[in-house]
Amino acid sequence: MRSIRREVSIILILCTISGVILSALFVNIAMNATFNKYMVNIQKQRNSRIVSYFEEIYKRDKRWTQNSGAEMMHEAYMSDYCLTLMDNSKKVIWGMNPNDIRNSNHWIMKTEGKGVYSSKTFPIKVDGKVEGYVMVGQYHAVILSEADINFKNSINQGIGLSALVAIIIVALLSLIVSKGFSRPIKKVSETSVQLSKGNYEFRSEIKSNINEINDLIKSINMLGGTLKHQNLLRRRLISDISHEIRTPLNVLQNNLEAMIDGIIPVTEDRLVKLNEEVIRFGELLNNLDLLKRFETEESSVSMKKIPLDKIIRGICKEFLNVAKENNIEIHTNIPEGYYMILGDENKLKQVFINLLSNSVKFNNKKGDIWISLDEEDKEIVARIKDNGIGIKKEDLPYVFERLYRGDKSRHKAIGNGIGLSIVKTVLDIHLARIEVKSEEGIGSEFTIYFPKDKRNN
Ligand code: ADP
């Protein structure tokens, strides 16, 4: 397996190498094409210069001799081409031997080996009359001088050098860039290992300027936070359950032992009190059972089209007496309407019972409860608000957790921390969401958003 760092470096270096190879290839192709054109032009100019030269010679001497234009031979030999002078009946007056230029070192040929000999014959015209011919022959279509070859080589050397510099720069850059990837990912994997070992305090403190990696760091840190919180809840749950069970058991045991030892007399009053403890004990187990049922019965819900307004109105009526006993007034704003949703009636009743009983339980004497139902764009919104003791800011995120109870010293009401987790479980089944706003000493507001039953619209 290879590291991200190595992989990124290899990719970047390979990209640079292929970029350099491609540009070298294109530069060479373009350069050769332009160079060849340029050389062909030069040769054309050379040929017409040779023809003009022989025309001038003929104009001067009016005839051809063995020496006519022989001085051109030196230039031809030095420039790697062959000249042959012929009269107007194409009889050779003088000519160079192609083999003489074959092995010359004056010029460096374009390719290895000397190529195929080819020649072109041009007429020498004086006053519009052809007086002779000159044949120009060479071994290559294009002849490059040493300077030309050097020029081409120096361009290729330049490309090679810039390739080397580019690769070194890219290698250094890739080390820095890949560090930006690998360091945070390494940190994240270290964090996940620590979390898996139960070290829930461990976090990735590193920052990255790559969005996706930053998201990854944030998510692993969030996961750490959630695991820490779950662990806290688990411990709290165990200690809560054991505390809840131990208290009635201790009372029972102490009293029964005292009765057996004859320290306290067995009276009906005492037996009733002990029985109350057994009942409380049983209630706790019932509540845990209820929660388990709500959580495991998720699949056995019977969803029907139900009128939410009627359900809430019915529950409010049931609560009127309890509210009155506690001097609490219930204000309802549930307009007559078509508040149909798809849901399980019994389970939804339990939601409103739990919320209303909390509003009563955590209210002040002469408190108020407001219940309203509204229709928004795609949702039906139910609000249960009270001006009771409110919820502490630090408790707010956890009120829907199983067995989570607020500070017990703040109220006399005895709860078991199950009501709101049942509410959440039921609402999840109904694809509804619940939000809570609360301020200590001011009151709480629970808002439920139900998706509208689309079949009604
Ligand atoms: P329980 O009421 O049995 O304690 P819940 O799950 O219903 O359990 O509620 C969890 C906690 O949330 C309560 O212990 C209480 O601290 C807080 N809470 C819930 N509803 C209200 C409310 N209307 N006003 C103030 N506190 C509330």
mmCIF file of N, CA and C and ligand atoms in Angstrom, residues 358-359 361-362 386 389-391 399 404-406 411 415-421 444 446, ligand 1:
data_model
loop_
_atom_site.group_PDB
_atom_site.id
_atom_site.type_symbol
_atom_site.label_atom_id
_atom_site.label_comp_id
_atom_site.label_asym_id
_atom_site.label_seq_id
_atom_site.Cartn_x
_atom_site.Cartn_y
_atom_site.Cartn_z
ATOM 1 N N ASN A 358 -45.962 17.214 31.120
ATOM 2 C CA ASN A 358 -44.735 17.942 31.502
ATOM 3 C C ASN A 358 -45.041 19.407 31.766
ATOM 4 N N SER A 359 -45.877 20.000 30.876
ATOM 5 C CA SER A 359 -46.217 21.418 31.039
ATOM 6 C C SER A 359 -46.949 21.663 32.350
ATOM 7 N N LYS A 361 -46.636 19.472 35.027
ATOM 8 C CA LYS A 361 -45.690 19.040 36.067
ATOM 9 C C LYS A 361 -44.633 20.104 36.362
ATOM 10 N N PHE A 362 -44.118 20.740 35.307
ATOM 11 C CA PHE A 362 -43.023 21.698 35.506
ATOM 12 C C PHE A 362 -43.531 23.134 35.455
ATOM 13 N N ASP A 386 -45.577 26.751 27.785
ATOM 14 C CA ASP A 386 -45.973 27.029 29.172
ATOM 15 C C ASP A 386 -45.084 28.110 29.753
ATOM 16 N N ILE A 389 -41.175 26.472 34.919
ATOM 17 C CA ILE A 389 -39.814 26.699 35.437
ATOM 18 C C ILE A 389 -38.757 26.744 34.328
ATOM 19 N N GLY A 390 -39.117 26.300 33.115
ATOM 20 C CA GLY A 390 -38.163 26.323 31.996
ATOM 21 C C GLY A 390 -37.074 25.254 32.143
ATOM 22 N N ILE A 391 -36.256 25.174 31.126
ATOM 23 C CA ILE A 391 -35.196 24.147 31.135
ATOM 24 C C ILE A 391 -33.836 24.849 31.087
ATOM 25 N N VAL A 399 -32.785 16.739 26.558
ATOM 26 C CA VAL A 399 -34.086 16.399 27.148
ATOM 27 C C VAL A 399 -34.789 15.236 26.444
ATOM 28 N N TYR A 404 -33.190 10.980 30.773
ATOM 29 C CA TYR A 404 -32.559 12.263 31.091
ATOM 30 C C TYR A 404 -33.556 13.116 31.857
ATOM 31 N N ARG A 405 -33.138 13.542 33.012
ATOM 32 C CA ARG A 405 -34.002 14.407 33.804
ATOM 33 C C ARG A 405 -33.245 15.666 34.148
ATOM 34 N N GLY A 406 -33.971 16.763 34.173
ATOM 35 C CA GLY A 406 -33.327 18.028 34.533
ATOM 36 C C GLY A 406 -32.961 18.002 36.024
ATOM 37 N N HIS A 411 -37.435 21.315 41.045
ATOM 38 C CA HIS A 411 -38.883 21.091 41.136
ATOM 39 C C HIS A 411 -39.178 19.866 41.986
ATOM 40 N N GLY A 415 -40.099 12.618 38.079
ATOM 41 C CA GLY A 415 -40.188 12.118 36.707
ATOM 42 C C GLY A 415 -39.255 10.928 36.553
ATOM 43 N N ASN A 416 -39.287 10.350 35.376
ATOM 44 C CA ASN A 416 -38.368 9.235 35.152
ATOM 45 C C ASN A 416 -37.527 9.440 33.887
ATOM 46 N N GLY A 417 -37.696 10.600 33.230
ATOM 47 C CA GLY A 417 -36.866 10.898 32.063
ATOM 48 C C GLY A 417 -37.176 10.032 30.854
ATOM 49 N N ILE A 418 -38.424 9.590 30.769
ATOM 50 C CA ILE A 418 -38.773 8.704 29.648
ATOM 51 C C ILE A 418 -39.762 9.377 28.688
ATOM 52 N N GLY A 419 -40.598 10.299 29.260
ATOM 53 C CA GLY A 419 -41.674 10.918 28.469
ATOM 54 C C GLY A 419 -41.208 11.486 27.143
ATOM 55 N N LEU A 420 -40.189 12.341 27.185
ATOM 56 C CA LEU A 420 -39.774 13.010 25.950
ATOM 57 C C LEU A 420 -39.079 12.062 24.976
ATOM 58 N N SER A 421 -38.432 11.002 25.505
ATOM 59 C CA SER A 421 -37.801 10.069 24.544
ATOM 60 C C SER A 421 -38.877 9.264 23.813
ATOM 61 N N SER A 444 -41.278 27.081 28.639
ATOM 62 C CA SER A 444 -40.785 26.234 27.550
ATOM 63 C C SER A 444 -41.803 26.198 26.427
ATOM 64 N N PHE A 446 -42.582 23.695 23.043
ATOM 65 C CA PHE A 446 -42.276 22.536 22.186
ATOM 66 C C PHE A 446 -43.057 22.701 20.891
HETATM 67 P P1 ADP B 1 -39.719 13.342 33.074
HETATM 68 O O1 ADP B 1 -40.708 14.390 32.874
HETATM 69 O O2 ADP B 1 -40.321 12.047 33.470
HETATM 70 O O3 ADP B 1 -38.566 13.726 33.953
HETATM 71 P P2 ADP B 1 -39.242 13.706 30.292
HETATM 72 O O4 ADP B 1 -38.483 12.901 29.317
HETATM 73 O O5 ADP B 1 -40.669 13.949 29.984
HETATM 74 O O6 ADP B 1 -39.043 13.010 31.675
HETATM 75 O O7 ADP B 1 -38.534 15.080 30.457
HETATM 76 C C1 ADP B 1 -37.138 15.147 30.626
HETATM 77 C C2 ADP B 1 -36.720 16.398 31.360
HETATM 78 O O8 ADP B 1 -36.985 17.553 30.558
HETATM 79 C C3 ADP B 1 -37.510 16.630 32.616
HETATM 80 O O9 ADP B 1 -36.927 15.961 33.707
HETATM 81 C C4 ADP B 1 -37.446 18.130 32.779
HETATM 82 O O10 ADP B 1 -36.257 18.502 33.431
HETATM 83 C C5 ADP B 1 -37.384 18.651 31.369
HETATM 84 N N1 ADP B 1 -38.708 19.110 30.860
HETATM 85 C C6 ADP B 1 -39.537 18.497 30.020
HETATM 86 N N2 ADP B 1 -40.620 19.238 29.729
HETATM 87 C C7 ADP B 1 -40.501 20.378 30.459
HETATM 88 C C8 ADP B 1 -41.278 21.557 30.601
HETATM 89 N N3 ADP B 1 -42.436 21.722 29.976
HETATM 90 N N4 ADP B 1 -40.815 22.514 31.436
HETATM 91 C C9 ADP B 1 -39.633 22.372 32.072
HETATM 92 N N5 ADP B 1 -38.836 21.289 31.989
HETATM 93 C C10 ADP B 1 -39.255 20.290 31.181
#
